[in-house]
PDB file of C-alpha atoms in Angstrom:
ATOM      1  CA  MET P 239       0.867  37.746 -24.260  1.00 65.00           C
ATOM      2  CA  THR P 240       4.103  39.083 -22.962  1.00 70.00           C
ATOM      3  CA  GLU P 241       7.320  37.037 -22.865  1.00 71.00           C
ATOM      4  CA  GLN P 242       7.155  36.800 -18.924  1.00 71.00           C
ATOM      5  CA  GLU P 243       3.713  35.686 -18.812  1.00 71.00           C
ATOM      6  CA  ILE P 244       4.624  33.022 -21.358  1.00 68.00           C
ATOM      7  CA  ASN P 245       7.538  31.849 -19.071  1.00 68.00           C
ATOM      8  CA  LYS P 246       5.314  31.953 -16.018  1.00 72.00           C
ATOM      9  CA  PHE P 247       2.668  29.679 -18.112  1.00 68.00           C
ATOM     10  CA  ILE P 248       5.596  27.387 -19.192  1.00 71.00           C
ATOM     11  CA  LYS P 249       6.799  26.889 -15.804  1.00 72.00           C
ATOM     12  CA  ARG P 250       3.470  26.301 -14.386  1.00 74.00           C
ATOM     13  CA  ALA P 251       2.643  23.637 -17.034  1.00 71.00           C
ATOM     14  CA  ALA P 252       6.160  22.041 -16.211  1.00 70.00           C
ATOM     15  CA  LYS P 253       5.380  21.916 -12.554  1.00 73.00           C
ATOM     16  CA  GLU P 254       1.942  20.060 -13.381  1.00 74.00           C
ATOM     17  CA  ALA P 255       3.568  17.703 -15.656  1.00 70.00           C
ATOM     18  CA  ALA P 256       6.308  16.881 -13.078  1.00 67.00           C
ATOM     19  CA  LEU P 257       3.583  16.393 -10.388  1.00 67.00           C
ATOM     20  CA  GLU P 258       1.406  14.193 -12.971  1.00 72.00           C
ATOM     21  CA  ALA P 259       4.744  12.092 -13.885  1.00 67.00           C
ATOM     22  CA  VAL P 260       5.445  11.354 -10.243  1.00 67.00           C
ATOM     23  CA  LYS P 261       1.890  10.438  -9.587  1.00 66.00           C
ATOM     24  CA  SER P 262       1.820   7.995 -12.750  1.00 67.00           C
ATOM     25  CA  ALA P 263       5.245   6.464 -11.841  1.00 63.00           C
ATOM     26  CA  LEU P 264       4.135   5.679  -8.296  1.00 58.00           C
ATOM     27  CA  ALA P 265       0.516   4.533  -9.184  1.00 57.00           C
ATOM     28  CA  VAL P 266       0.501   0.743  -8.803  1.00 49.00           C
ATOM     29  CA  ALA P 267      -2.147  -0.795 -11.189  1.00 45.00           C
ATOM     30  CA  LYS P 268      -3.746  -3.831  -9.633  1.00 50.00           C
ATOM     31  CA  PRO P 269      -2.475  -6.876 -11.463  1.00 49.00           C
ATOM     32  CA  SER P 270      -4.922  -9.280 -13.198  1.00 52.00           C
ATOM     33  CA  PHE P 271      -5.501 -12.392 -11.255  1.00 49.00           C
ATOM     34  CA  LYS P 272      -5.965 -14.895 -13.972  1.00 50.00           C
ATOM     35  CA  GLY P 273      -4.393 -17.396 -11.627  1.00 60.00           C
ATOM     36  CA  ASN P 274      -5.074 -18.419  -8.150  1.00 91.00           C
ATOM     37  CA  CYS P 275      -7.189 -15.737  -6.003  1.00 93.00           C
ATOM     38  CA  TYR P 276      -6.723 -18.052  -3.012  1.00 94.00           C
ATOM     39  CA  LYS P 277      -2.910 -17.757  -3.094  1.00 94.00           C
ATOM     40  CA  GLN P 278      -3.139 -14.150  -3.980  1.00 95.00           C
ATOM     41  CA  THR P 279      -5.352 -13.728  -0.721  1.00 95.00           C
ATOM     42  CA  GLU P 280      -2.846 -15.420   1.378  1.00 95.00           C
ATOM     43  CA  ALA P 281       0.029 -13.298   0.045  1.00 95.00           C
ATOM     44  CA  ARG P 282      -2.110 -10.323   0.896  1.00 96.00           C
ATOM     45  CA  LEU P 283      -2.690 -11.654   4.492  1.00 96.00           C
ATOM     46  CA  TYR P 284       1.118 -12.306   5.022  1.00 96.00           C
ATOM     47  CA  ALA P 285       1.773  -8.874   3.676  1.00 96.00           C
ATOM     48  CA  TYR P 286      -0.639  -7.225   6.130  1.00 96.00           C
ATOM     49  CA  PRO P 287       1.528  -6.702   9.079  1.00 96.00           C
ATOM     50  CA  THR P 288       4.127  -5.199   6.984  1.00 95.00           C
ATOM     51  CA  LEU P 289       1.792  -2.924   5.356  1.00 96.00           C
ATOM     52  CA  LEU P 290       0.585  -1.698   8.784  1.00 96.00           C
ATOM     53  CA  GLU P 291       4.140  -0.813   9.682  1.00 96.00           C
ATOM     54  CA  ASN P 292       4.864   0.958   6.251  1.00 95.00           C
ATOM     55  CA  ILE P 293       1.796   3.122   6.935  1.00 95.00           C
ATOM     56  CA  LYS P 294       3.315   4.189  10.300  1.00 95.00           C
ATOM     57  CA  ARG P 295       6.738   5.024   8.947  1.00 95.00           C
ATOM     58  CA  TYR P 296       5.199   6.799   5.989  1.00 94.00           C
ATOM     59  CA  LYS P 297       3.354   8.990   8.278  1.00 94.00           C
ATOM     60  CA  LEU P 298       6.548   9.756  10.205  1.00 93.00           C
ATOM     61  CA  ASP P 299       8.453  10.389   7.049  1.00 91.00           C
ATOM     62  CA  ILE P 300       5.862  12.996   5.833  1.00 89.00           C
ATOM     63  CA  GLU P 301       6.091  14.750   9.187  1.00 90.00           C
ATOM     64  CA  ASP P 302       9.914  14.699   8.988  1.00 89.00           C
ATOM     65  CA  LEU P 303       9.646  16.134   5.339  1.00 87.00           C
ATOM     66  CA  LYS P 304       7.283  19.023   6.431  1.00 87.00           C
ATOM     67  CA  ARG P 305       9.592  19.858   9.255  1.00 86.00           C
ATOM     68  CA  GLU P 306      12.753  19.747   6.898  1.00 81.00           C
ATOM     69  CA  LYS P 307      14.092  23.284   6.513  1.00 75.00           C
ATOM     70  CA  ILE P 308      14.745  24.425   2.899  1.00 70.00           C
ATOM     71  CA  THR P 309      17.869  26.455   2.908  1.00 62.00           C
ATOM     72  CA  GLU P 310      19.863  25.915  -0.323  1.00 60.00           C
ATOM     73  CA  LYS P 311      18.920  26.491  -4.007  1.00 55.00           C
ATOM     74  CA  SER P 312      18.659  23.290  -5.949  1.00 52.00           C
ATOM     75  CA  LYS P 313      20.968  23.050  -9.083  1.00 55.00           C
ATOM     76  CA  ASP P 314      19.613  19.639 -10.029  1.00 55.00           C
ATOM     77  CA  ILE P 315      17.873  19.232 -13.315  1.00 53.00           C
ATOM     78  CA  THR P 316      15.067  16.704 -12.959  1.00 54.00           C
ATOM     79  CA  PHE P 317      13.888  14.699 -16.225  1.00 50.00           C
ATOM     80  CA  PHE P 318      10.303  13.558 -16.492  1.00 53.00           C
ATOM     81  CA  GLY P 319      10.290  12.092 -19.730  1.00 52.00           C
ATOM     82  CA  GLY P 320      11.178  13.654 -23.190  1.00 53.00           C
ATOM     83  CA  ASP P 321      14.476  15.211 -23.976  1.00 53.00           C
ATOM     84  CA  CYS P 322      14.422  18.277 -21.836  1.00 59.00           C
ATOM     85  CA  GLY P 323      14.768  18.676 -18.124  1.00 64.00           C
ATOM     86  CA  ILE P 324      13.450  21.513 -15.698  1.00 73.00           C
ATOM     87  CA  ARG P 325      14.803  22.987 -12.672  1.00 76.00           C
ATOM     88  CA  LEU P 326      13.078  22.687  -9.583  1.00 75.00           C
ATOM     89  CA  THR P 327      13.042  24.903  -6.660  1.00 79.00           C
ATOM     90  CA  PRO P 328      13.833  23.330  -3.312  1.00 80.00           C
ATOM     91  CA  GLU P 329      10.405  23.927  -2.361  1.00 81.00           C
ATOM     92  CA  GLU P 330       9.095  22.049  -5.412  1.00 81.00           C
ATOM     93  CA  LYS P 331      11.475  19.060  -4.830  1.00 82.00           C
ATOM     94  CA  GLN P 332      10.477  18.906  -1.166  1.00 82.00           C
ATOM     95  CA  ALA P 333       6.783  18.949  -2.393  1.00 84.00           C
ATOM     96  CA  GLY P 334       7.682  16.269  -4.796  1.00 85.00           C
ATOM     97  CA  LYS P 335       9.209  14.092  -2.059  1.00 86.00           C
ATOM     98  CA  ILE P 336       6.100  14.539   0.382  1.00 87.00           C
ATOM     99  CA  LEU P 337       3.816  13.635  -2.683  1.00 90.00           C
ATOM    100  CA  ALA P 338       5.666  10.588  -3.545  1.00 91.00           C
ATOM    101  CA  VAL P 339       5.490   9.333   0.145  1.00 90.00           C
ATOM    102  CA  GLU P 340       1.883  10.372   0.318  1.00 92.00           C
ATOM    103  CA  LEU P 341       1.031   8.177  -2.761  1.00 94.00           C
ATOM    104  CA  LYS P 342       2.721   5.115  -1.084  1.00 93.00           C
ATOM    105  CA  LEU P 343       0.781   5.736   2.078  1.00 94.00           C
ATOM    106  CA  GLN P 344      -2.545   5.838   0.144  1.00 95.00           C
ATOM    107  CA  ARG P 345      -1.747   2.863  -1.822  1.00 95.00           C
ATOM    108  CA  ASP P 346      -0.827   0.969   1.231  1.00 95.00           C
ATOM    109  CA  GLN P 347      -3.862   2.274   3.342  1.00 96.00           C
ATOM    110  CA  LYS P 348      -6.284   1.231   0.202  1.00 96.00           C
ATOM    111  CA  GLU P 349      -4.765  -2.274   0.486  1.00 96.00           C
ATOM    112  CA  ILE P 350      -5.249  -2.397   4.365  1.00 96.00           C
ATOM    113  CA  ASP P 351      -8.960  -1.223   3.858  1.00 96.00           C
ATOM    114  CA  GLU P 352      -9.684  -4.007   1.391  1.00 96.00           C
ATOM    115  CA  ILE P 353      -8.195  -6.400   3.602  1.00 96.00           C
ATOM    116  CA  ASP P 354      -9.874  -5.304   6.627  1.00 96.00           C
ATOM    117  CA  ALA P 355     -13.308  -5.391   4.796  1.00 96.00           C
ATOM    118  CA  ALA P 356     -12.757  -8.857   3.976  1.00 96.00           C
ATOM    119  CA  LEU P 357     -11.531  -9.759   7.537  1.00 96.00           C
ATOM    120  CA  ASP P 358     -14.737  -8.182   8.908  1.00 96.00           C
ATOM    121  CA  LEU P 359     -16.750 -10.714   6.912  1.00 96.00           C
ATOM    122  CA  ILE P 360     -15.223 -13.781   8.815  1.00 96.00           C
ATOM    123  CA  LYS P 361     -14.475 -12.016  12.129  1.00 96.00           C
ATOM    124  CA  ASN P 362     -17.328 -13.827  13.899  1.00 96.00           C
ATOM    125  CA  ASP P 363     -16.331 -17.334  12.737  1.00 95.00           C
ATOM    126  CA  GLU P 364     -15.025 -19.476  15.469  1.00 94.00           C
ATOM    127  CA  TYR P 365     -12.016 -20.424  13.543  1.00 96.00           C
ATOM    128  CA  TYR P 366     -11.033 -16.866  12.527  1.00 96.00           C
ATOM    129  CA  PRO P 367      -8.292 -16.887  15.272  1.00 96.00           C
ATOM    130  CA  ALA P 368      -6.568 -19.666  12.907  1.00 96.00           C
ATOM    131  CA  ILE P 369      -6.285 -16.733  10.345  1.00 96.00           C
ATOM    132  CA  GLU P 370      -4.689 -14.163  12.773  1.00 96.00           C
ATOM    133  CA  MET P 371      -2.131 -16.813  14.212  1.00 96.00           C
ATOM    134  CA  ARG P 372      -1.070 -18.197  10.767  1.00 96.00           C
ATOM    135  CA  TYR P 373      -0.729 -15.071   8.729  1.00 96.00           C
ATOM    136  CA  PHE P 374      -0.121 -12.308  11.213  1.00 96.00           C
ATOM    137  CA  LYS P 375       1.666 -14.269  13.932  1.00 95.00           C
ATOM    138  CA  LYS P 376       3.312 -16.679  11.488  1.00 94.00           C
ATOM    139  CA  MET P 377       2.455 -19.692  13.816  1.00 95.00           C
ATOM    140  CA  ALA P 378       2.565 -23.397  12.540  1.00 95.00           C
ATOM    141  CA  ASP P 379      -0.760 -25.498  12.246  1.00 94.00           C
ATOM    142  CA  GLU P 380       0.409 -27.647  15.186  1.00 95.00           C
ATOM    143  CA  ILE P 381       0.586 -24.699  17.676  1.00 96.00           C
ATOM    144  CA  ILE P 382      -2.476 -23.277  16.201  1.00 95.00           C
ATOM    145  CA  ALA P 383      -4.278 -26.486  16.631  1.00 95.00           C
ATOM    146  CA  SER P 384      -3.190 -26.843  20.250  1.00 95.00           C
ATOM    147  CA  GLN P 385      -4.407 -23.252  21.147  1.00 94.00           C
ATOM    148  CA  ILE P 386      -7.824 -23.414  19.648  1.00 91.00           C
ATOM    149  CA  PRO P 387      -7.918 -26.634  20.455  1.00 91.00           C
ATOM    150  CA  CYS P 388      -8.851 -29.030  17.728  1.00 93.00           C
ATOM    151  CA  ALA P 389      -6.979 -31.319  15.296  1.00 94.00           C
ATOM    152  CA  GLU P 390      -4.437 -29.833  12.615  1.00 94.00           C
ATOM    153  CA  ARG P 391      -6.562 -31.049   9.820  1.00 96.00           C
ATOM    154  CA  THR P 392      -9.527 -28.982  11.241  1.00 96.00           C
ATOM    155  CA  VAL P 393      -7.234 -25.854  11.338  1.00 95.00           C
ATOM    156  CA  ARG P 394      -6.333 -26.320   7.620  1.00 95.00           C
ATOM    157  CA  TYR P 395      -9.802 -27.114   6.448  1.00 96.00           C
ATOM    158  CA  ASN P 396     -11.446 -24.200   8.298  1.00 96.00           C
ATOM    159  CA  ARG P 397      -8.589 -21.690   7.368  1.00 96.00           C
ATOM    160  CA  SER P 398      -9.079 -22.751   3.854  1.00 95.00           C
ATOM    161  CA  ARG P 399     -12.839 -22.192   4.078  1.00 96.00           C
ATOM    162  CA  LEU P 400     -12.256 -18.766   5.450  1.00 97.00           C
ATOM    163  CA  ILE P 401      -9.525 -17.793   2.839  1.00 96.00           C
ATOM    164  CA  ARG P 402     -12.082 -18.845   0.082  1.00 95.00           C
ATOM    165  CA  GLN P 403     -14.399 -16.657   1.633  1.00 95.00           C
ATOM    166  CA  MET P 404     -12.170 -13.768   1.854  1.00 96.00           C
ATOM    167  CA  ALA P 405     -10.965 -14.281  -1.846  1.00 95.00           C
ATOM    168  CA  LEU P 406     -14.667 -14.123  -2.863  1.00 94.00           C
ATOM    169  CA  SER P 407     -14.963 -10.698  -1.170  1.00 93.00           C
ATOM    170  CA  LEU P 408     -11.519  -9.466  -2.519  1.00 94.00           C
ATOM    171  CA  TYR P 409     -11.902 -10.696  -6.104  1.00 94.00           C
ATOM    172  CA  GLY P 410     -15.468 -11.498  -6.724  1.00 90.00           C
ATOM    173  CA  ALA P 411     -16.522 -14.072  -9.473  1.00 87.00           C
ATOM    174  CA  GLU P 412     -12.991 -14.422 -10.281  1.00 88.00           C
ATOM    175  CA  ALA P 413     -12.491 -16.490  -7.122  1.00 84.00           C
ATOM    176  CA  LEU P 414     -15.044 -19.036  -7.995  1.00 83.00           C
TER     177      LEU P 414
END
């Protein structure tokens, strides 16, 4: 191999290592739920509207990054672990930014898909609106009870029943 071929090979390897470092840094491993799957399901439901907004924002961010003009040469040295840094071209930096946002988008979309699958299992239940009103619209049990109409205790009981069904779908035997 010539020196030029070796340098090309090193540069390509560095780019691939940089992209892998970005992927691994942004990859979020699912935490183990040794505790309460019910509470985790509630937390995921409360986060649902925010995740939907994040997805919209990430899509706009990706479009903006793709439209962004690359005019200047980068003098930044980027460190991806170890002691040596690599100098990225403006195109590589832009590709890295797009990749980072795409990874966030994929992570949030996966979470939305999982929640949607669990919600689909309970959508036909007559007390399903209590889930939407509580977790997506942040309504109090008193208001939910007046809109369904039923007693507050009935709202709490049936919401709890539906959350347990969702937890079983989301976490399997861990939710038992």
